[in-house]
Amino acid sequence: MIPDLIPAAGSPWSLLPPGIHPASLDEVSARFATNHWRRSLFDGLVDASNLLRNAGCPTIYLDGSYISGKPKPGDFDACWDPTGVDPTKLDPVFLDFTNGRASQKAAFKGEFFPSSMTCADVGRTFVEFFQQDRFTGNQKGIISILLQTDPLLTGKVQP
């Protein structure tokens, strides 16, 4: 279950409390795909999640203003666990970081980084970097989604 957003002093929007919060894509949809624009971003996330799942990716981590109280986020940010990913099945767009990741944004309306890749600006992996609020430097939460068992991707109906 995704916890409630909390006010964050110094940050313009409410945020998830610190930690990595497991959720399904359906839970992400119910909480954050609350208007036409946010639904459009969510649809891009699902498209990318399917591609990553098909390449063997076990988990993605969702971050950015999409999972905050910002009324109209520009995009979403995500990183993906490369453990078990078959490079021959991975869409090359996930490794294209040119032009501000323009190809990823065009394909999915969001950005993706390998979770173990180091963010050069801060010297930490993306999964670590994503847990820090860019406005205050304080810890904040992100969402993890298990792709291999997610009901939306596997076609399983939840009870």
Coordinates of N, CA and C in Angstrom, one line a residue:
M1 N 0.8 -1.2 0.0 CA 0.0 0.0 0.0 C 0.9 1.2 0.0
I2 N 0.5 2.2 -0.8 CA 1.2 3.5 -0.9 C 0.8 4.4 0.3
P3 N 1.8 4.8 1.1 CA 1.4 5.7 2.2 C 0.9 7.1 1.7
D4 N 0.3 7.8 2.6 CA -0.2 9.1 2.3 C 1.0 10.0 2.1
L5 N 0.9 11.0 1.3 CA 1.9 12.0 1.1 C 1.9 12.9 2.3
I6 N 3.1 13.4 2.6 CA 3.3 14.2 3.8 C 3.9 15.6 3.4
P7 N 3.5 16.6 4.2 CA 4.1 17.9 3.9 C 5.6 17.8 4.1
A8 N 6.4 18.5 3.3 CA 7.9 18.5 3.5 C 8.3 20.0 3.5
A9 N 8.8 20.4 4.7 CA 9.2 21.8 4.8 C 10.3 22.1 3.8
G10 N 10.1 23.2 3.1 CA 11.1 23.6 2.1 C 10.9 23.0 0.7
S11 N 10.0 22.1 0.6 CA 9.7 21.5 -0.7 C 8.3 22.0 -1.1
P12 N 8.2 22.3 -2.4 CA 6.9 22.9 -2.9 C 5.7 22.0 -2.9
W13 N 5.9 20.7 -2.8 CA 4.8 19.7 -2.8 C 5.0 18.7 -1.7
S14 N 3.9 18.1 -1.3 CA 4.0 17.0 -0.4 C 4.6 15.8 -1.1
L15 N 5.2 14.9 -0.2 CA 6.1 13.8 -0.7 C 5.7 12.5 0.0
L16 N 6.2 11.4 -0.5 CA 6.1 10.2 0.2 C 7.0 10.2 1.4
P17 N 6.6 9.6 2.5 CA 7.6 9.5 3.6 C 8.8 8.7 3.2
P18 N 9.9 8.9 3.9 CA 11.2 8.2 3.5 C 11.0 6.7 3.5
G19 N 11.7 6.0 2.5 CA 11.7 4.6 2.4 C 11.3 4.2 1.0
I20 N 11.4 2.9 0.7 CA 11.0 2.3 -0.6 C 9.7 1.6 -0.3
H21 N 8.7 2.1 -1.0 CA 7.3 1.6 -0.7 C 6.8 0.7 -1.9
P22 N 6.7 -0.6 -1.6 CA 6.2 -1.5 -2.6 C 4.8 -1.2 -3.0
A23 N 4.5 -1.3 -4.3 CA 3.2 -1.1 -4.8 C 3.0 -1.8 -6.2
S24 N 1.8 -2.1 -6.5 CA 1.5 -2.6 -7.9 C 1.2 -1.4 -8.8
L25 N 1.2 -1.7 -10.1 CA 0.8 -0.6 -11.0 C -0.6 -0.2 -10.8
D26 N -1.5 -1.1 -10.5 CA -2.9 -0.7 -10.2 C -2.9 0.3 -9.0
E27 N -2.1 0.0 -8.0 CA -2.1 1.0 -6.9 C -1.5 2.3 -7.3
V28 N -0.5 2.3 -8.1 CA 0.0 3.6 -8.6 C -1.0 4.3 -9.4
S29 N -1.7 3.6 -10.3 CA -2.8 4.2 -11.1 C -3.9 4.9 -10.2
A30 N -4.3 4.1 -9.2 CA -5.4 4.6 -8.3 C -5.0 5.8 -7.6
R31 N -3.7 5.9 -7.2 CA -3.2 7.0 -6.4 C -2.8 8.2 -7.2
F32 N -2.1 8.0 -8.3 CA -1.5 9.1 -9.0 C -2.0 9.4 -10.4
A33 N -2.7 8.5 -11.1 CA -3.3 8.7 -12.4 C -4.7 9.4 -12.3
T34 N -4.7 10.5 -11.7 CA -6.0 11.1 -11.2 C -6.6 12.1 -12.2
N35 N -5.9 12.4 -13.3 CA -6.5 13.3 -14.3 C -6.0 12.8 -15.7
H36 N -6.4 13.5 -16.7 CA -6.1 13.0 -18.1 C -4.5 13.1 -18.3
W37 N -3.9 14.1 -17.9 CA -2.4 14.2 -18.0 C -1.7 13.2 -17.2
R38 N -2.0 13.0 -16.0 CA -1.4 12.0 -15.2 C -1.7 10.6 -15.7
R39 N -2.8 10.4 -16.3 CA -3.2 9.1 -16.9 C -2.3 8.8 -18.1
S40 N -2.0 9.9 -18.8 CA -1.2 9.7 -20.0 C 0.3 9.4 -19.6
L41 N 0.8 10.0 -18.5 CA 2.1 9.6 -18.0 C 2.1 8.2 -17.5
F42 N 1.0 7.8 -16.8 CA 0.9 6.4 -16.3 C 0.9 5.4 -17.5
D43 N 0.2 5.7 -18.6 CA 0.2 4.8 -19.7 C 1.6 4.6 -20.3
G44 N 2.4 5.7 -20.3 CA 3.8 5.5 -20.7 C 4.6 4.7 -19.8
L45 N 4.4 4.8 -18.5 CA 5.0 4.0 -17.5 C 4.7 2.5 -17.7
V46 N 3.4 2.2 -18.0 CA 3.0 0.8 -18.2 C 3.7 0.3 -19.5
D47 N 3.7 1.1 -20.5 CA 4.4 0.6 -21.8 C 5.9 0.3 -21.5
A48 N 6.5 1.1 -20.8 CA 8.0 0.9 -20.5 C 8.1 -0.3 -19.6
S49 N 7.2 -0.4 -18.6 CA 7.3 -1.6 -17.7 C 7.2 -2.9 -18.4
N50 N 6.3 -2.9 -19.4 CA 6.1 -4.2 -20.2 C 7.4 -4.5 -20.9
L51 N 8.0 -3.5 -21.5 CA 9.3 -3.8 -22.3 C 10.4 -4.3 -21.3
L52 N 10.5 -3.6 -20.2 CA 11.5 -4.0 -19.2 C 11.2 -5.4 -18.7
R53 N 10.0 -5.7 -18.4 CA 9.6 -7.0 -17.9 C 10.0 -8.1 -18.9
N54 N 9.7 -7.8 -20.2 CA 10.0 -8.8 -21.2 C 11.5 -9.0 -21.4
A55 N 12.3 -8.1 -21.0 CA 13.7 -8.2 -21.0 C 14.3 -8.9 -19.8
G56 N 13.4 -9.2 -18.8 CA 13.8 -9.8 -17.6 C 14.0 -9.0 -16.4
C57 N 13.7 -7.7 -16.5 CA 13.9 -6.8 -15.4 C 12.9 -7.1 -14.2
P58 N 13.5 -7.3 -13.0 CA 12.6 -7.7 -11.9 C 11.8 -6.5 -11.3
T59 N 12.4 -5.3 -11.2 CA 11.9 -4.3 -10.4 C 12.2 -2.9 -11.0
I60 N 11.2 -2.0 -11.0 CA 11.5 -0.6 -11.3 C 11.2 0.2 -10.0
Y61 N 11.8 1.4 -9.9 CA 11.6 2.3 -8.8 C 11.1 3.6 -9.4
L62 N 10.0 4.1 -8.9 CA 9.3 5.2 -9.4 C 9.6 6.4 -8.5
D63 N 9.9 7.6 -9.2 CA 10.3 8.8 -8.4 C 9.8 10.0 -9.2
G64 N 10.1 11.1 -8.7 CA 9.8 12.4 -9.4 C 8.5 13.0 -8.9
S65 N 8.2 14.1 -9.6 CA 7.0 14.9 -9.2 C 5.8 14.1 -9.4
Y66 N 5.8 13.1 -10.3 CA 4.6 12.2 -10.5 C 4.1 11.6 -9.2
I67 N 5.0 11.2 -8.3 CA 4.6 10.6 -7.1 C 4.6 11.6 -5.9
S68 N 4.4 12.9 -6.3 CA 4.3 13.9 -5.3 C 2.9 14.6 -5.4
G69 N 2.7 15.7 -4.6 CA 1.5 16.4 -4.7 C 1.5 17.4 -5.8
K70 N 2.4 17.5 -6.7 CA 2.5 18.4 -7.8 C 1.2 18.2 -8.7
P71 N 0.4 19.2 -8.9 CA -0.8 19.0 -9.7 C -0.6 18.5 -11.1
K72 N 0.4 19.1 -11.8 CA 0.7 18.7 -13.2 C 2.2 18.4 -13.4
P73 N 2.6 17.2 -13.0 CA 4.1 16.9 -13.2 C 4.4 16.9 -14.7
G74 N 5.7 17.3 -15.0 CA 6.1 17.3 -16.3 C 6.4 15.9 -16.9
D75 N 6.8 15.0 -16.1 CA 7.0 13.6 -16.5 C 7.1 12.8 -15.2
F76 N 7.7 11.6 -15.4 CA 8.0 10.8 -14.2 C 9.5 10.4 -14.4
D77 N 10.1 10.0 -13.3 CA 11.4 9.5 -13.3 C 11.4 8.0 -12.7
A78 N 12.2 7.2 -13.3 CA 12.2 5.8 -12.9 C 13.6 5.2 -13.1
C79 N 13.9 4.3 -12.3 CA 15.1 3.5 -12.5 C 14.8 2.0 -12.4
W80 N 15.6 1.2 -13.1 CA 15.2 -0.2 -13.3 C 16.4 -1.1 -12.8
D81 N 16.1 -2.2 -12.2 CA 17.1 -3.1 -11.7 C 17.6 -3.9 -12.9
P82 N 18.9 -3.9 -13.2 CA 19.4 -4.6 -14.3 C 19.7 -6.1 -14.0
T83 N 19.5 -6.5 -12.8 CA 19.7 -7.9 -12.4 C 18.8 -8.8 -13.3
G84 N 19.5 -9.7 -14.0 CA 18.7 -10.7 -14.8 C 18.2 -10.2 -16.2
V85 N 18.5 -8.9 -16.5 CA 18.1 -8.4 -17.8 C 18.9 -9.0 -18.9
D86 N 18.2 -9.4 -19.9 CA 18.9 -10.0 -21.1 C 19.1 -8.8 -22.0
P87 N 20.4 -8.4 -22.2 CA 20.7 -7.3 -23.1 C 20.2 -7.4 -24.5
T88 N 20.0 -8.6 -25.0 CA 19.5 -8.8 -26.4 C 18.0 -8.5 -26.5
K89 N 17.4 -8.5 -25.3 CA 15.9 -8.3 -25.3 C 15.6 -6.9 -24.8
L90 N 16.6 -6.1 -24.3 CA 16.4 -4.8 -23.8 C 16.3 -3.8 -24.9
D91 N 15.2 -3.1 -25.0 CA 15.0 -2.0 -26.0 C 16.1 -1.0 -25.8
P92 N 16.9 -0.7 -26.8 CA 18.0 0.3 -26.7 C 17.6 1.7 -26.2
V93 N 16.4 2.0 -26.3 CA 15.9 3.3 -25.7 C 16.3 3.5 -24.3
F94 N 16.3 2.3 -23.5 CA 16.6 2.4 -22.1 C 18.0 2.7 -21.8
L95 N 18.9 2.7 -22.8 CA 20.3 3.0 -22.6 C 20.7 4.3 -23.4
D96 N 19.7 5.0 -23.9 CA 19.9 6.2 -24.7 C 19.7 7.4 -23.8
F97 N 20.8 8.0 -23.4 CA 20.7 9.2 -22.4 C 21.0 10.5 -23.1
T98 N 21.1 10.5 -24.5 CA 21.4 11.7 -25.2 C 20.3 12.7 -25.3
N99 N 20.7 13.9 -25.5 CA 19.7 15.0 -25.7 C 18.7 15.0 -24.5
G100 N 19.2 14.9 -23.3 CA 18.3 15.0 -22.1 C 17.3 13.8 -22.1
R101 N 17.7 12.7 -22.6 CA 16.9 11.5 -22.7 C 15.6 11.7 -23.5
A102 N 15.8 12.5 -24.6 CA 14.6 12.8 -25.4 C 13.9 11.6 -26.0
S103 N 14.7 10.6 -26.4 CA 14.0 9.4 -27.0 C 13.2 8.7 -25.9
Q104 N 13.6 8.6 -24.7 CA 12.8 8.0 -23.6 C 11.5 8.8 -23.4
K105 N 11.7 10.1 -23.3 CA 10.5 11.0 -23.1 C 9.5 10.9 -24.2
A106 N 10.0 10.8 -25.4 CA 9.1 10.7 -26.6 C 8.4 9.3 -26.6
A107 N 9.1 8.3 -26.2 CA 8.5 6.9 -26.2 C 7.5 6.7 -25.0
F108 N 7.9 7.2 -23.8 CA 7.2 6.9 -22.6 C 6.7 8.1 -21.7
K109 N 7.1 9.3 -22.1 CA 6.7 10.5 -21.3 C 7.4 10.5 -19.9
G110 N 8.6 9.8 -19.8 CA 9.3 9.7 -18.6 C 10.7 9.3 -18.9
E111 N 11.6 9.2 -17.8 CA 13.0 8.9 -18.0 C 13.3 7.7 -17.2
F112 N 14.2 6.9 -17.7 CA 14.7 5.6 -17.0 C 16.2 5.6 -17.0
F113 N 16.7 5.1 -15.8 CA 18.1 4.9 -15.6 C 18.3 3.5 -14.9
P114 N 19.4 2.8 -15.2 CA 19.6 1.6 -14.5 C 19.8 2.0 -13.0
S115 N 19.2 1.2 -12.1 CA 19.2 1.6 -10.7 C 20.6 1.6 -10.1
S116 N 21.5 0.8 -10.6 CA 22.8 0.7 -10.1 C 23.8 1.7 -10.7
M117 N 23.3 2.4 -11.7 CA 24.2 3.4 -12.4 C 24.4 4.6 -11.4
T118 N 25.6 5.1 -11.4 CA 25.9 6.3 -10.6 C 25.5 7.6 -11.2
C119 N 24.8 8.4 -10.5 CA 24.4 9.7 -10.9 C 25.6 10.6 -10.7
A120 N 26.2 11.0 -11.8 CA 27.5 11.8 -11.7 C 27.4 13.0 -10.9
D121 N 26.3 13.7 -10.9 CA 26.1 14.9 -10.1 C 26.3 14.7 -8.6
V122 N 25.9 13.6 -8.1 CA 26.0 13.4 -6.6 C 26.8 12.2 -6.2
G123 N 27.3 11.4 -7.1 CA 28.2 10.2 -6.8 C 27.4 9.1 -6.1
R124 N 26.1 9.0 -6.3 CA 25.3 7.9 -5.7 C 24.6 7.2 -6.8
T125 N 24.2 6.0 -6.5 CA 23.4 5.2 -7.5 C 22.0 5.9 -7.6
F126 N 21.4 5.7 -8.8 CA 20.1 6.3 -9.0 C 19.0 5.9 -8.0
V127 N 19.0 4.7 -7.5 CA 18.1 4.3 -6.5 C 18.3 5.0 -5.2
E128 N 19.5 5.4 -4.9 CA 19.8 6.1 -3.7 C 19.5 7.6 -4.0
F129 N 19.9 8.1 -5.1 CA 19.7 9.5 -5.5 C 18.2 9.9 -5.5
F130 N 17.4 9.0 -6.0 CA 15.9 9.2 -6.0 C 15.3 9.4 -4.7
Q131 N 16.0 8.9 -3.6 CA 15.4 9.0 -2.3 C 15.8 10.3 -1.5
Q132 N 16.3 11.2 -2.3 CA 16.7 12.5 -1.7 C 15.9 13.6 -2.4
D133 N 15.2 14.5 -1.6 CA 14.4 15.6 -2.2 C 15.4 16.6 -2.7
R134 N 15.1 17.0 -4.0 CA 16.1 17.9 -4.7 C 16.0 19.3 -4.1
F135 N 14.9 19.7 -3.5 CA 14.8 21.0 -2.9 C 15.4 21.2 -1.6
T136 N 15.4 20.2 -0.7 CA 15.9 20.3 0.6 C 17.1 19.4 1.0
G137 N 17.3 18.3 0.2 CA 18.3 17.4 0.5 C 17.9 16.3 1.5
N138 N 16.6 16.5 2.0 CA 16.1 15.5 3.0 C 15.7 14.2 2.3
Q139 N 15.6 13.2 3.1 CA 15.2 11.9 2.6 C 13.7 11.9 2.3
K140 N 13.3 11.2 1.2 CA 11.9 11.1 0.8 C 11.7 9.7 0.3
G141 N 10.4 9.3 0.0 CA 10.1 8.0 -0.4 C 10.0 7.8 -1.9
I142 N 10.2 6.6 -2.3 CA 10.0 6.2 -3.7 C 9.1 4.9 -3.7
I143 N 8.7 4.5 -4.9 CA 7.9 3.3 -5.0 C 8.6 2.3 -5.8
S144 N 8.5 1.0 -5.3 CA 9.1 -0.1 -6.1 C 7.9 -0.9 -6.6
I145 N 8.1 -1.4 -7.8 CA 7.1 -2.2 -8.5 C 7.8 -3.5 -9.0
L146 N 7.3 -4.6 -8.6 CA 7.8 -5.9 -9.0 C 7.2 -6.3 -10.4
L147 N 8.0 -6.2 -11.4 CA 7.4 -6.3 -12.8 C 7.0 -7.8 -13.1
Q148 N 7.8 -8.7 -12.6 CA 7.5 -10.1 -13.0 C 6.2 -10.7 -12.5
T149 N 5.7 -10.1 -11.4 CA 4.5 -10.6 -10.8 C 3.4 -9.5 -10.8
D150 N 3.6 -8.4 -11.3 CA 2.5 -7.3 -11.3 C 1.3 -7.8 -12.1
P151 N 0.1 -7.8 -11.4 CA -1.1 -8.3 -12.1 C -1.4 -7.5 -13.4
L152 N -1.1 -6.3 -13.5 CA -1.5 -5.5 -14.7 C -0.6 -6.0 -15.9
L153 N 0.6 -6.4 -15.6 CA 1.5 -6.8 -16.7 C 1.4 -8.3 -17.0
T154 N 1.0 -9.1 -16.0 CA 0.9 -10.5 -16.2 C -0.5 -11.0 -16.6
G155 N -1.5 -10.0 -16.6 CA -2.9 -10.3 -17.0 C -3.6 -11.1 -15.9
K156 N -3.1 -11.1 -14.7 CA -3.8 -11.8 -13.6 C -4.8 -10.8 -12.9
V157 N -5.9 -11.3 -12.6 CA -6.9 -10.5 -11.9 C -6.7 -10.6 -10.4
Q158 N -6.6 -9.4 -9.8 CA -6.5 -9.4 -8.3 C -7.7 -9.8 -7.6
P159 N -7.6 -10.6 -6.5 CA -8.8 -11.0 -5.8 C -9.5 -9.8 -5.1

